[in-house]
Each structure stands twice: as C-alpha cells, then as structure tokens.
Amino acid sequence: MSGHHHDHDDHHHDNHYSDMQARVKALETLLTEKGLIDPDAIDAIVETYETKVGPRNGARVVAKAWADRNFAEWLKRDATAAIASLGYTGRQGEHMRAVFNTAETHNLVVCTLCSCYPWSVLGLPPVWYKAPAYRSRAVIDPRGVLAEFGVTLPETMGIRVWDSTAELRYLVVPQRPADTEGLAEEALANLVTRDSMIGTGLALSPEALR
C-alpha cells in the first residue's frame, strides 16, 4: 500500500465542485420538466465520455509506452511531462505518476478520501470509483475487489494499491497483451480499456476485438 498524504481541505479536492453539480442537476431537472431535454440522451452522452471518448487519451499514452521504449522510460521517470508532450494536461495542475503492471505485480488505483481521478487521461470517473464501498474495500481486500471485476490473479502475484490525491494521480500501464508485435499504436490503443488503466481490468487481447 502506498501511503500518500491527503489534504482534508475540500477546496483542493474534486468535492469542491459539489455546488456546481447541484446547479447542473437543478437545471437538468428544470429542462426535463419543460420537455427540452431527454434524460436518457444525457445518460448516453455521459456514458460515452466516461467509457469511450475520455479514456482514449490514456489509451494513446499506454499504446505509445508499449511501442516506444524511450517514451516508456520517460513515462516512468516523469509521467507529468511525458503525458503533457501528447497534449494531455491536468485541469488543476496535478502531477501524474505512471505505475507499470508486471508479471510479479498488479497495480490498483483508489482515492480513499474522495474521488481524485486523472481526468486529463481518463475522462469522467465511473460511478463505482466514487462509491464508499470501492474506496474502502480496494484497500482492505484488493484481491477480492478485483475478482468482482472479473480479474482473477495468481496468488503469487502481488497487488499494490495506490491512493490518489489532489496533487498526485495515477495511471496504470497494463501489461501488453501477447501476439501484438507489429501492431501500430492506434491498433494497440484499441486494446487499452479504462478499467485496465485504473487497475480493475486487463488490456484486451487482439482476439477479443474480432
């Protein structure tokens, strides 16, 4: 478990957007009542940004690290700068750290106090990431949590849990799937899922996309 100090001042956490979120919800309710918007359409848009559009940035970062050894070393050494070189920067100036999965260690990211999340590379945080159950159980029973996500790891593989803060957020670089030699970066990026960059999933095999 990596212990990083959390600043309890809500001004530095994503929680300080709660007032704005309340206003947005009120506006959404008003517009829905007037028949101007369809809540189902909004849900579909949010899901798209949460699972598809947003995480594409991170997928490109991971794919470049898989394909380019020099970039991978830069990402290990200074993830903030390496990610920024691709045009992705944090909205609040937070720093990034990339943690690489290996045959011996699987990395899992959580934010135990609130829901700090690397928006610049993963888009919108999933609902479960912000849930108290995930935030507490990921630390206490990471292997059990992963199993619930469908990720069963060998007992010999260690699991390292990283606690995000407002100042430091994490990107998991999943292991590159087998039989992907010769694939272009764009094709590799298609194998990278949002969950694999949080640690609650694995990268897809080429066969899974067929």
Short mmCIF file of C-alpha atoms in Angstrom, two decimals:
data_model
loop_
_atom_site.label_atom_id
_atom_site.label_comp_id
_atom_site.label_asym_id
_atom_site.label_seq_id
_atom_site.Cartn_x
_atom_site.Cartn_y
_atom_site.Cartn_z
CA MET A 1 0.00 0.00 0.00
CA SER A 2 1.42 3.32 -0.97
CA GLY A 3 0.67 5.92 1.66
CA HIS A 4 0.25 9.41 0.30
CA HIS A 5 -0.96 12.28 2.45
CA HIS A 6 -4.41 13.59 1.65
CA ASP A 7 -5.18 17.24 2.17
CA HIS A 8 -8.51 17.36 4.01
CA ASP A 9 -9.28 20.84 2.71
CA ASP A 10 -12.12 20.20 0.28
CA HIS A 11 -11.01 23.17 -1.80
CA HIS A 12 -8.19 21.03 -3.13
CA HIS A 13 -10.38 18.03 -3.93
CA ASP A 14 -12.90 17.33 -6.63
CA ASN A 15 -15.55 17.62 -3.93
CA HIS A 16 -15.49 21.41 -4.21
CA TYR A 17 -17.45 21.03 -7.44
CA SER A 18 -20.48 19.82 -5.47
CA ASP A 19 -22.17 23.24 -5.63
CA MET A 20 -21.79 23.33 -9.39
CA GLN A 21 -23.02 19.75 -9.69
CA ALA A 22 -26.11 20.69 -7.67
CA ARG A 23 -26.81 23.61 -10.01
CA VAL A 24 -26.37 21.38 -13.06
CA LYS A 25 -28.76 18.81 -11.60
CA ALA A 26 -31.33 21.51 -10.87
CA LEU A 27 -31.02 22.86 -14.40
CA GLU A 28 -31.30 19.37 -15.86
CA THR A 29 -34.48 18.76 -13.84
CA LEU A 30 -36.00 22.06 -14.98
CA LEU A 31 -35.19 21.43 -18.64
CA THR A 32 -36.55 17.89 -18.40
CA GLU A 33 -39.81 19.11 -16.89
CA LYS A 34 -40.16 21.59 -19.76
CA GLY A 35 -39.61 18.77 -22.22
CA LEU A 36 -36.48 20.37 -23.67
CA ILE A 37 -34.07 17.52 -22.94
CA ASP A 38 -34.27 13.76 -22.66
CA PRO A 39 -32.54 12.34 -19.52
CA ASP A 40 -31.80 9.11 -21.38
CA ALA A 41 -29.92 11.07 -24.03
CA ILE A 42 -27.85 12.81 -21.36
CA ASP A 43 -27.07 9.47 -19.72
CA ALA A 44 -25.89 8.13 -23.08
CA ILE A 45 -23.63 11.14 -23.62
CA VAL A 46 -22.16 10.83 -20.13
CA GLU A 47 -21.54 7.12 -20.64
CA THR A 48 -19.78 7.85 -23.93
CA TYR A 49 -17.42 10.34 -22.31
CA GLU A 50 -16.92 8.08 -19.31
CA THR A 51 -16.10 4.89 -21.18
CA LYS A 52 -15.08 5.83 -24.73
CA VAL A 53 -14.04 9.39 -25.58
CA GLY A 54 -12.33 10.32 -22.30
CA PRO A 55 -10.20 7.19 -21.83
CA ARG A 56 -8.90 7.41 -25.40
CA ASN A 57 -6.27 9.87 -24.20
CA GLY A 58 -4.94 7.41 -21.67
CA ALA A 59 -5.13 4.56 -24.17
CA ARG A 60 -2.87 6.51 -26.52
CA VAL A 61 -0.39 7.12 -23.69
CA VAL A 62 -0.29 3.40 -22.86
CA ALA A 63 -0.01 2.36 -26.51
CA LYS A 64 2.93 4.72 -27.04
CA ALA A 65 4.63 3.31 -23.95
CA TRP A 66 4.16 -0.22 -25.31
CA ALA A 67 5.52 0.72 -28.72
CA ASP A 68 8.27 3.17 -27.79
CA ARG A 69 10.82 2.09 -25.16
CA ASN A 70 12.18 5.63 -24.79
CA PHE A 71 8.72 7.03 -24.14
CA ALA A 72 8.06 4.26 -21.61
CA GLU A 73 11.22 5.21 -19.72
CA TRP A 74 10.20 8.89 -19.80
CA LEU A 75 6.74 7.93 -18.54
CA LYS A 76 8.31 6.05 -15.62
CA ARG A 77 10.65 8.92 -14.83
CA ASP A 78 8.32 11.91 -15.31
CA ALA A 79 4.78 10.95 -16.22
CA THR A 80 3.51 14.52 -15.99
CA ALA A 81 5.90 15.73 -18.69
CA ALA A 82 5.58 12.63 -20.88
CA ILE A 83 1.79 12.82 -20.86
CA ALA A 84 1.86 16.58 -21.46
CA SER A 85 4.02 16.00 -24.54
CA LEU A 86 0.99 14.31 -26.10
CA GLY A 87 -1.21 17.28 -25.28
CA TYR A 88 -2.90 15.95 -22.16
CA THR A 89 -2.52 18.11 -19.06
CA GLY A 90 -4.31 18.17 -15.72
CA ARG A 91 -7.08 20.68 -15.29
CA GLN A 92 -5.79 21.72 -11.87
CA GLY A 93 -2.09 21.29 -12.44
CA GLU A 94 -1.93 18.00 -10.58
CA HIS A 95 1.04 15.71 -11.14
CA MET A 96 0.79 12.29 -12.72
CA ARG A 97 2.63 9.08 -11.94
CA ALA A 98 2.54 6.02 -14.16
CA VAL A 99 2.75 2.61 -12.49
CA PHE A 100 3.54 -0.37 -14.68
CA ASN A 101 2.00 -3.80 -14.24
CA THR A 102 4.46 -6.68 -14.45
CA ALA A 103 4.32 -10.46 -14.22
CA GLU A 104 5.02 -10.07 -10.48
CA THR A 105 2.93 -7.01 -9.54
CA HIS A 106 -0.53 -5.71 -10.37
CA ASN A 107 -1.34 -2.08 -9.59
CA LEU A 108 -4.72 -0.77 -8.45
CA VAL A 109 -5.72 2.88 -8.01
CA VAL A 110 -8.20 4.24 -5.49
CA CYS A 111 -8.92 7.56 -3.81
CA THR A 112 -9.81 6.72 -0.23
CA LEU A 113 -10.98 10.16 0.89
CA CYS A 114 -13.00 11.36 -2.09
CA SER A 115 -12.70 10.70 -5.81
CA CYS A 116 -9.49 12.26 -7.15
CA TYR A 117 -9.15 10.94 -10.67
CA PRO A 118 -6.88 11.67 -13.66
CA TRP A 119 -9.47 13.49 -15.78
CA SER A 120 -6.93 14.57 -18.38
CA VAL A 121 -6.20 10.99 -19.44
CA LEU A 122 -9.27 9.01 -18.34
CA GLY A 123 -12.15 11.45 -18.75
CA LEU A 124 -15.08 11.19 -16.34
CA PRO A 125 -14.70 8.90 -13.30
CA PRO A 126 -17.03 5.90 -13.22
CA VAL A 127 -19.73 5.91 -10.55
CA TRP A 128 -18.23 2.92 -8.75
CA TYR A 129 -14.86 4.69 -8.37
CA LYS A 130 -16.55 7.29 -6.16
CA ALA A 131 -18.55 4.75 -4.14
CA PRO A 132 -17.56 4.30 -0.46
CA ALA A 133 -17.58 0.51 -0.90
CA TYR A 134 -14.86 0.62 -3.57
CA ARG A 135 -12.84 3.29 -1.77
CA SER A 136 -12.66 1.23 1.42
CA ARG A 137 -12.59 -2.34 0.11
CA ALA A 138 -9.93 -1.68 -2.53
CA VAL A 139 -7.51 -1.08 0.32
CA ILE A 140 -8.71 -3.82 2.67
CA ASP A 141 -9.36 -6.59 0.14
CA PRO A 142 -7.93 -5.65 -3.27
CA ARG A 143 -7.81 -9.25 -4.49
CA GLY A 144 -11.47 -9.75 -3.66
CA VAL A 145 -12.44 -6.47 -5.36
CA LEU A 146 -10.53 -7.44 -8.49
CA ALA A 147 -12.28 -10.81 -8.57
CA GLU A 148 -15.63 -9.00 -8.54
CA PHE A 149 -14.46 -7.08 -11.62
CA GLY A 150 -13.65 -10.41 -13.27
CA VAL A 151 -9.89 -10.16 -12.72
CA THR A 152 -8.53 -13.27 -11.01
CA LEU A 153 -4.82 -13.03 -10.39
CA PRO A 154 -2.40 -15.80 -9.39
CA GLU A 155 -1.87 -15.98 -5.63
CA THR A 156 1.83 -15.47 -6.29
CA MET A 157 1.22 -12.06 -7.90
CA GLY A 158 1.44 -9.11 -5.55
CA ILE A 159 -1.11 -6.30 -5.64
CA ARG A 160 -0.06 -2.75 -4.93
CA VAL A 161 -2.73 -0.17 -4.12
CA TRP A 162 -2.06 3.49 -4.91
CA ASP A 163 -4.01 6.21 -3.14
CA SER A 164 -4.67 9.22 -5.38
CA THR A 165 -4.66 12.74 -4.02
CA ALA A 166 -5.48 16.13 -5.46
CA GLU A 167 -1.77 16.70 -6.03
CA LEU A 168 -0.78 13.27 -7.39
CA ARG A 169 -2.86 10.99 -9.58
CA TYR A 170 -2.01 7.64 -11.08
CA LEU A 171 -2.20 5.93 -14.44
CA VAL A 172 -1.81 2.16 -14.53
CA VAL A 173 0.07 0.90 -17.58
CA PRO A 174 -1.30 -2.62 -18.09
CA GLN A 175 0.84 -5.41 -19.42
CA ARG A 176 0.97 -5.56 -23.19
CA PRO A 177 -1.10 -8.50 -24.47
CA ALA A 178 0.61 -11.35 -26.25
CA ASP A 179 0.64 -11.59 -30.04
CA THR A 180 0.60 -7.82 -30.58
CA GLU A 181 4.01 -7.45 -32.18
CA GLY A 182 3.86 -5.36 -35.31
CA LEU A 183 0.59 -3.62 -34.41
CA ALA A 184 0.52 0.15 -34.94
CA GLU A 185 -0.03 2.42 -31.95
CA GLU A 186 -3.64 3.12 -32.91
CA ALA A 187 -4.37 -0.61 -33.03
CA LEU A 188 -2.64 -1.09 -29.68
CA ALA A 189 -4.69 1.75 -28.18
CA ASN A 190 -7.86 -0.15 -29.06
CA LEU A 191 -6.75 -2.89 -26.66
CA VAL A 192 -6.49 -0.50 -23.70
CA THR A 193 -9.63 -0.17 -21.59
CA ARG A 194 -10.46 2.45 -19.00
CA ASP A 195 -10.59 -0.20 -16.26
CA SER A 196 -7.16 -1.52 -17.22
CA MET A 197 -5.74 1.98 -16.59
CA ILE A 198 -7.33 2.06 -13.12
CA GLY A 199 -6.25 -1.49 -12.41
CA THR A 200 -9.70 -3.07 -12.18
CA GLY A 201 -9.27 -4.66 -15.59
CA LEU A 202 -6.68 -6.01 -18.02
CA ALA A 203 -5.83 -4.98 -21.55
CA LEU A 204 -7.79 -6.81 -24.23
CA SER A 205 -6.33 -9.47 -26.47
CA PRO A 206 -6.48 -8.87 -30.22
CA GLU A 207 -8.92 -11.79 -30.45
CA ALA A 208 -11.33 -10.02 -28.10
CA LEU A 209 -11.86 -7.27 -30.67
CA ARG A 210 -12.60 -9.64 -33.52
#
